[in-house]
Amino acid sequence: MNEVIEEKISAEYKYGFVTDIDADNAPKGLNEDIIRFISAKKNEPEWMLVYRLEAFRHWLTMEEPDWAHVSYQKPDFQEIIYYSAPKPKKVLKSLDEVDPELLKTFQKLGISILEQERLSGVESRVAIDVIVDSVSVKTTFKETLAEKGIIFCSFGEAIQEHPELVQKYMSSVVPSSDNFFAALNSAVFTDGSFCYIPKGVRCPMELSTYFRIEAAGTGQFERTLIIAEEGSQVSYLEGCTAPMRDENQLHAAVVELVAHKNAQIKYSTVQNWYPGDKEGKGGVFNFVTKRGICLEENAKISWTQVETGSAITWKYPSVILKGDNSIGEFYSVAVTNNYQQADTGTKMIHIGKNTKSTIISKGISAGFSNNSYRGLVRIAKGAENARNFSQCDSLLMGDQCGAHTFPYIEIKNNTAVVEHEATTSKIGEDQLFYCKQRGIDNEKAIGLIVNGYCKDVLSQLPMEFAVEAQKLLEVSLEGSVG
Amino acid sequence: METVIKTRTIKDKLIFEFENSKLFLFGSTQLRDNAMESFYKQGIPTRKHEEYKYTRVDLMLKGEFDFSTNKNCSDAQIQPLKFLKDAYVVVIENGVFVEGSSNVENLPKGLTVCSLVDAEKSNSPVFEKHYAQYADVKTDPFIALNTAMTKDGAFIHIAKNVIIEKPIHIIHISTTSVNTIIHPRNLIVIDENAQAKIIESFETISATAKTVSNALTEIVVDKNAIVDHYKIQDEKELGYLVNTTQVIQQRQSVFSTHTFTLSGSLVRNNLTVVLDDEHIESHLNGLYLTVGNQVVDNHTVVDHRKPNCNSNELYKGIIEGKSTATFNGKIFVRKDAQKTNAFQSNKNILLSLAGTINTKPQLEIYADDVKCSHGSTTGKLDEAKIFYLRARGIGLVNAKKLLMHAFASEVVNTIKIEALREYVEEKISKTFE
């Protein structure tokens, strides 16, 4: 069995490659001039520049947080290139005009845009807002969506074309002064996705963005804003892989979700950025602020994430349950291997009456990694009959790794019912024995058990993602079980 | 000429007092200086301090304090506090051992009960070996402050193979008429194969001013020893208590501790149990009943350092009025501690709209072959259960009382000394009135 482990542990990162696209880089470092440069490059209105500068000035007064259960060499923010964009090209009408290099990249990732096109007309198709580095190159299915009145475009485009929506909702959920990385993002973000679902519209397809980090030394600062008007529904997918790099790359994204009355937003993430090599060298720093707000009654926000990549993960998708009867959900699988460190979880802030939240978190640690769940459930004074159920399980594989749980539960209303439970254990010998006795070999048995362990979460993923997620789990884990 | 008047912070005052009263303090100069330096570095924790996030100890220390401690209560006043008729009793008034009120004559062979000051004077090797060895001044400012500024406390030693049937009862009383801060300190050493039952109670009588007790108890449980430890905290409105308990367990020992917080303006318990060898068993139980503006904060750490140990933790609370209860329990399983079984459970009932519960049950685990779990629930009294009782002719008030008793009984029933159990039950009934 040990050979199998060795072999799997030493499996190289499959998705590590570099695409050669010329980038129009800003000089290294961060100051007000750089922010002006980014703003000018993106041809932004003045209010955006003011917003950025305010965020930057606030950021200067803040300190990098160190309360998370991770340790790493703090990034030097003056060593980062804050803007790099592929050279502007003519507007593309069909895939033939897309950079062949880029198409190759997607083929390597197993995401075929060609196939997506071929399938157009089929209901379960996926619209992809492709992001390479920091600028959207190609937006597909835009016209189909436009018919329904859905706006799905890059953030830069939204600033140009729908400034009133951006001004109304940007930073309404995550204020630019919220935390260190959110402030940094607000100051220097270059692009991202913007999505607006009008009243009563059910988005006919899964919306999806593939983020990729390109060009050495470029940090990515994405910003996503999704607004679901009254009675609308949307499911959004986000998936990431990154090329192999030696130096650490910083990623500090902000995602904001706004759900109005009776609206539903489902946000799914599969994250597989470069986790660093076997010695823990390199890898992506993933410091993300994700937050949704159920603004009015009966709204629902659901986060699902499968986290397998990144050297350091620092991520707490949260829901503010402001409207009465609103629902928040969080389903997470976090896998760490080798020297990866993850500190992830959620915050459920109950403000409205009869609000409900569910937290299911499954952590798996292997190798020398550390995996922490950190979550907050807060029941405010007025949140009558609020209900929360949390379950955080950890699975340990190997005797060098760690699994930790840090739940915070703050209750200020006596009609609330809050339950929290957590367990930590290794794969049951009896379960393994049971499988082996029936002729299932050790490795397959472990795969079976792990997949069963994560089933509660994986079943929440949309079909398009479920397969990819399962594959990811297998790649990042299967062999490392001891 | 202009004079600059600078208001001194409580930290300055404590340091000034430390310098002033060096002659009366207890322990070696080096130990105390070291501790004070550590306190100076850490300061009084504020809200920003993660471990003191929910409990404003800095507010507790606002205002003027006097540091002199006088004895001013009579034997007759102390008598009712000796609620165990058949016990060895140690009375510590305002942080100082009172021999006259204590009941430590005719001790059986192998049992030593005296003041810390006497233990030091008699050059007891046990004292020298264990004093201030376990509670690390660097980990908490209150440990540092106690180590630096303690004046006295109880020293209890049970020799090898000795079984003490009668419980040993340490009564801490505060009786001051001016605002004061005291630092009582106890050292309890139970040698190999020995057994003992120890009760610590915290009471206030005839006090007219605020008393902040920064009490610290170190307990050493040697191989195969069995120790039952109880804490009854009943300090009323003027009592502010920071109570640190540091326990170290050796091979195959069994240690059970039970903390009952019945009253007190602010009670903060820091309980740390270190399982330093194999085949150890630890039980941590707690019950807190909070009313009015009370703040009760239980911090527990179970540190599994070696393989094959079991720990079990159960904390329950009933919260009423505008009170705040906090439970922060950490299970720490080190790399070598394979085959650990560690369980933790925290259950709360919130009776009022204005009450607050903060719980933070944590697991920090570095070994893979372990079974660890924690659970936490918070809710109100079950409507269905109340309905069931009322349908059977029991009034609403009584039905609620019955349910609260049932809720508390899971912890109360872990008390093995009958007289003590009755006493606690009576106290709980009174709280529910």
Tab-separated table of N, CA and C in Angstrom, chain B residues 330-415:
chain	number	residue	atom	x	y	z
B	330	LYS	N	-11.391	23.899	24.366
B	330	LYS	CA	-10.442	23.481	23.340
B	330	LYS	C	-9.924	22.090	23.657
B	331	ILE	N	-9.964	21.238	22.655
B	331	ILE	CA	-9.328	19.929	22.790
B	331	ILE	C	-8.101	19.960	21.895
B	332	PHE	N	-6.993	19.696	22.508
B	332	PHE	CA	-5.719	19.770	21.809
B	332	PHE	C	-5.132	18.366	21.769
B	333	VAL	N	-4.927	17.820	20.596
B	333	VAL	CA	-4.334	16.475	20.510
B	333	VAL	C	-3.002	16.592	19.783
B	334	ARG	N	-1.931	16.336	20.535
B	334	ARG	CA	-0.593	16.494	19.947
B	334	ARG	C	-0.263	15.345	19.006
B	335	LYS	N	0.828	15.543	18.303
B	335	LYS	CA	1.241	14.611	17.264
B	335	LYS	C	1.357	13.169	17.764
B	336	ASP	N	1.890	12.994	18.970
B	336	ASP	CA	2.133	11.634	19.460
B	336	ASP	C	0.895	10.993	20.079
B	337	ALA	N	-0.122	11.782	20.314
B	337	ALA	CA	-1.236	11.270	21.115
B	337	ALA	C	-2.208	10.433	20.298
B	338	GLN	N	-1.702	9.335	19.740
B	338	GLN	CA	-2.583	8.438	18.975
B	338	GLN	C	-3.534	7.731	19.930
B	339	LYS	N	-4.591	7.170	19.345
B	339	LYS	CA	-5.604	6.423	20.119
B	339	LYS	C	-6.223	7.282	21.219
B	340	THR	N	-6.331	8.557	20.959
B	340	THR	CA	-6.987	9.432	21.934
B	340	THR	C	-8.489	9.403	21.703
B	341	ASN	N	-9.227	9.351	22.785
B	341	ASN	CA	-10.664	9.565	22.702
B	341	ASN	C	-10.984	10.838	23.457
B	342	ALA	N	-11.487	11.844	22.780
B	342	ALA	CA	-11.783	13.093	23.461
B	342	ALA	C	-13.167	13.570	23.043
B	343	PHE	N	-14.011	13.770	24.015
B	343	PHE	CA	-15.378	14.186	23.707
B	343	PHE	C	-15.749	15.426	24.497
B	344	GLN	N	-16.530	16.266	23.859
B	344	GLN	CA	-16.895	17.513	24.500
B	344	GLN	C	-18.337	17.848	24.139
B	345	SER	N	-19.065	18.310	25.125
B	345	SER	CA	-20.456	18.665	24.854
B	345	SER	C	-20.824	19.917	25.644
B	346	ASN	N	-21.496	20.857	24.988
B	346	ASN	CA	-21.911	22.082	25.643
B	346	ASN	C	-23.367	22.342	25.293
B	347	LYS	N	-24.208	22.403	26.330
B	347	LYS	CA	-25.640	22.608	26.068
B	347	LYS	C	-26.144	23.800	26.862
B	348	ASN	N	-26.934	24.623	26.207
B	348	ASN	CA	-27.406	25.836	26.871
B	348	ASN	C	-28.907	26.000	26.710
B	349	ILE	N	-29.514	26.550	27.744
B	349	ILE	CA	-30.907	26.962	27.634
B	349	ILE	C	-30.953	28.465	27.851
B	350	LEU	N	-31.547	29.163	26.898
B	350	LEU	CA	-31.654	30.609	26.995
B	350	LEU	C	-33.099	30.910	27.386
B	351	LEU	N	-33.288	31.440	28.613
B	351	LEU	CA	-34.661	31.644	29.093
B	351	LEU	C	-35.218	33.009	28.720
B	352	SER	N	-34.352	34.000	28.590
B	352	SER	CA	-34.848	35.351	28.380
B	352	SER	C	-34.451	35.883	27.015
B	353	LEU	N	-35.163	36.912	26.602
B	353	LEU	CA	-34.859	37.526	25.311
B	353	LEU	C	-33.543	38.285	25.336
B	354	ALA	N	-33.199	38.791	26.527
B	354	ALA	CA	-32.042	39.682	26.604
B	354	ALA	C	-30.723	38.954	26.863
B	355	GLY	N	-30.795	37.667	27.131
B	355	GLY	CA	-29.566	36.930	27.445
B	355	GLY	C	-28.721	36.659	26.217
B	356	THR	N	-27.461	36.387	26.456
B	356	THR	CA	-26.541	36.106	25.346
B	356	THR	C	-25.738	34.851	25.642
B	357	ILE	N	-25.572	34.033	24.636
B	357	ILE	CA	-24.692	32.871	24.779
B	357	ILE	C	-23.643	32.920	23.682
B	358	ASN	N	-22.398	32.783	24.068
B	358	ASN	CA	-21.338	32.655	23.078
B	358	ASN	C	-20.657	31.318	23.321
B	359	THR	N	-20.597	30.495	22.321
B	359	THR	CA	-19.841	29.269	22.547
B	359	THR	C	-18.839	29.072	21.435
B	360	LYS	N	-17.721	28.517	21.819
B	360	LYS	CA	-16.654	28.309	20.858
B	360	LYS	C	-15.984	26.986	21.183
B	361	PRO	N	-16.577	25.888	20.762
B	361	PRO	CA	-15.948	24.594	21.018
B	361	PRO	C	-14.912	24.313	19.936
B	362	GLN	N	-13.680	24.118	20.333
B	362	GLN	CA	-12.630	23.984	19.323
B	362	GLN	C	-11.916	22.640	19.394
B	363	LEU	N	-11.529	22.168	18.228
B	363	LEU	CA	-10.690	20.975	18.180
B	363	LEU	C	-9.411	21.340	17.444
B	364	GLU	N	-8.290	20.991	18.022
B	364	GLU	CA	-7.032	21.199	17.320
B	364	GLU	C	-6.275	19.892	17.361
B	365	ILE	N	-6.220	19.225	16.219
B	365	ILE	CA	-5.797	17.831	16.236
B	365	ILE	C	-4.658	17.565	15.263
B	366	TYR	N	-3.605	16.979	15.787
B	366	TYR	CA	-2.422	16.705	14.970
B	366	TYR	C	-2.096	15.220	14.876
B	367	ALA	N	-2.983	14.362	15.355
B	367	ALA	CA	-2.742	12.919	15.268
B	367	ALA	C	-3.897	12.310	14.503
B	368	ASP	N	-3.635	11.227	13.762
B	368	ASP	CA	-4.713	10.746	12.885
B	368	ASP	C	-5.562	9.645	13.479
B	369	ASP	N	-4.993	8.836	14.374
B	369	ASP	CA	-5.775	7.709	14.870
B	369	ASP	C	-6.505	8.102	16.153
B	370	VAL	N	-7.443	9.015	16.025
B	370	VAL	CA	-8.116	9.530	17.220
B	370	VAL	C	-9.622	9.557	16.988
B	371	LYS	N	-10.338	9.605	18.072
B	371	LYS	CA	-11.773	9.846	17.973
B	371	LYS	C	-12.078	11.084	18.790
B	372	CYS	N	-12.404	12.159	18.126
B	372	CYS	CA	-12.699	13.381	18.844
B	372	CYS	C	-14.013	13.936	18.332
B	373	SER	N	-14.782	14.482	19.225
B	373	SER	CA	-16.001	15.119	18.757
B	373	SER	C	-16.392	16.217	19.710
B	374	HIS	N	-17.089	17.184	19.214
B	374	HIS	CA	-17.713	18.134	20.106
B	374	HIS	C	-19.103	18.466	19.589
B	375	GLY	N	-19.944	18.813	20.512
B	375	GLY	CA	-21.298	19.169	20.127
B	375	GLY	C	-21.721	20.353	20.955
B	376	SER	N	-22.547	21.205	20.367
B	376	SER	CA	-23.022	22.350	21.117
B	376	SER	C	-24.457	22.627	20.696
B	377	THR	N	-25.316	22.801	21.646
B	377	THR	CA	-26.695	23.139	21.302
B	377	THR	C	-27.148	24.305	22.155
B	378	THR	N	-28.008	25.134	21.592
B	378	THR	CA	-28.610	26.218	22.345
B	378	THR	C	-30.069	26.303	21.941
B	379	GLY	N	-30.920	26.439	22.915
B	379	GLY	CA	-32.332	26.580	22.587
B	379	GLY	C	-33.088	27.040	23.810
B	380	LYS	N	-34.400	27.139	23.660
B	380	LYS	CA	-35.207	27.472	24.828
B	380	LYS	C	-35.773	26.182	25.396
B	381	LEU	N	-36.574	26.287	26.463
B	381	LEU	CA	-37.204	25.086	27.008
B	381	LEU	C	-38.174	24.535	25.970
B	382	ASP	N	-38.196	23.231	25.871
B	382	ASP	CA	-39.000	22.574	24.845
B	382	ASP	C	-40.492	22.781	25.099
B	383	GLU	N	-41.190	23.422	24.148
B	383	GLU	CA	-42.626	23.696	24.299
B	383	GLU	C	-43.417	22.392	24.466
B	384	ALA	N	-43.007	21.382	23.726
B	384	ALA	CA	-43.737	20.120	23.769
B	384	ALA	C	-43.673	19.493	25.159
B	385	LYS	N	-42.484	19.608	25.765
B	385	LYS	CA	-42.327	19.035	27.103
B	385	LYS	C	-43.167	19.803	28.114
B	386	ILE	N	-43.166	21.136	27.972
B	386	ILE	CA	-43.970	21.948	28.883
B	386	ILE	C	-45.448	21.582	28.717
B	387	PHE	N	-45.861	21.417	27.497
B	387	PHE	CA	-47.251	21.057	27.227
B	387	PHE	C	-47.597	19.713	27.862
B	388	TYR	N	-46.685	18.779	27.712
B	388	TYR	CA	-46.885	17.439	28.281
B	388	TYR	C	-47.153	17.533	29.780
B	389	LEU	N	-46.321	18.321	30.456
B	389	LEU	CA	-46.463	18.442	31.909
B	389	LEU	C	-47.749	19.177	32.275
B	390	ARG	N	-48.044	20.241	31.540
B	390	ARG	CA	-49.239	21.022	31.862
B	390	ARG	C	-50.506	20.219	31.619
B	391	ALA	N	-50.465	19.391	30.597
B	391	ALA	CA	-51.618	18.536	30.306
B	391	ALA	C	-51.879	17.579	31.460
B	392	ARG	N	-50.841	17.358	32.268
B	392	ARG	CA	-50.984	16.466	33.404
B	392	ARG	C	-51.174	17.226	34.710
B	393	GLY	N	-51.586	18.465	34.612
B	393	GLY	CA	-51.972	19.228	35.792
B	393	GLY	C	-50.839	19.932	36.513
B	394	ILE	N	-49.681	20.024	35.923
B	394	ILE	CA	-48.583	20.755	36.559
B	394	ILE	C	-48.558	22.173	35.994
B	395	GLY	N	-48.560	23.156	36.867
B	395	GLY	CA	-48.612	24.555	36.439
B	395	GLY	C	-47.404	24.952	35.601
B	396	LEU	N	-47.517	26.052	34.876
B	396	LEU	CA	-46.454	26.479	33.968
B	396	LEU	C	-45.129	26.693	34.702
B	397	VAL	N	-45.219	27.417	35.842
B	397	VAL	CA	-43.996	27.732	36.587
B	397	VAL	C	-43.307	26.457	37.057
B	398	ASN	N	-44.097	25.570	37.627
B	398	ASN	CA	-43.520	24.324	38.122
B	398	ASN	C	-43.007	23.432	36.999
B	399	ALA	N	-43.710	23.449	35.904
B	399	ALA	CA	-43.284	22.630	34.765
B	399	ALA	C	-41.911	23.094	34.293
B	400	LYS	N	-41.737	24.429	34.216
B	400	LYS	CA	-40.445	24.971	33.790
B	400	LYS	C	-39.341	24.592	34.769
B	401	LYS	N	-39.685	24.733	36.074
B	401	LYS	CA	-38.691	24.393	37.105
B	401	LYS	C	-38.260	22.938	36.992
B	402	LEU	N	-39.260	22.103	36.787
B	402	LEU	CA	-39.002	20.671	36.677
B	402	LEU	C	-38.052	20.385	35.509
B	403	LEU	N	-38.314	21.039	34.405
B	403	LEU	CA	-37.485	20.808	33.222
B	403	LEU	C	-36.064	21.327	33.428
B	404	MET	N	-35.972	22.477	34.124
B	404	MET	CA	-34.632	23.021	34.373
B	404	MET	C	-33.855	22.109	35.316
B	405	HIS	N	-34.571	21.579	36.320
B	405	HIS	CA	-33.919	20.631	37.228
B	405	HIS	C	-33.412	19.412	36.473
B	406	ALA	N	-34.259	18.940	35.594
B	406	ALA	CA	-33.881	17.757	34.813
B	406	ALA	C	-32.652	18.055	33.964
B	407	PHE	N	-32.635	19.271	33.395
B	407	PHE	CA	-31.511	19.692	32.559
B	407	PHE	C	-30.224	19.747	33.375
B	408	ALA	N	-30.335	20.345	34.579
B	408	ALA	CA	-29.145	20.512	35.418
B	408	ALA	C	-28.693	19.196	36.038
B	409	SER	N	-29.628	18.277	36.213
B	409	SER	CA	-29.299	17.076	36.989
B	409	SER	C	-28.201	16.235	36.343
B	410	GLU	N	-28.080	16.329	35.032
B	410	GLU	CA	-27.035	15.548	34.368
B	410	GLU	C	-25.649	15.901	34.907
B	411	VAL	N	-25.475	17.188	35.232
B	411	VAL	CA	-24.191	17.612	35.798
B	411	VAL	C	-24.183	17.389	37.305
B	412	VAL	N	-25.284	17.745	37.962
B	412	VAL	CA	-25.333	17.627	39.430
B	412	VAL	C	-25.109	16.177	39.855
B	413	ASN	N	-25.649	15.246	39.091
B	413	ASN	CA	-25.512	13.836	39.461
B	413	ASN	C	-24.090	13.298	39.372
B	414	THR	N	-23.194	14.081	38.788
B	414	THR	CA	-21.811	13.613	38.747
B	414	THR	C	-21.095	13.870	40.073
B	415	ILE	N	-21.744	14.609	40.982
B	415	ILE	CA	-21.129	14.859	42.300
B	415	ILE	C	-21.189	13.571	43.104
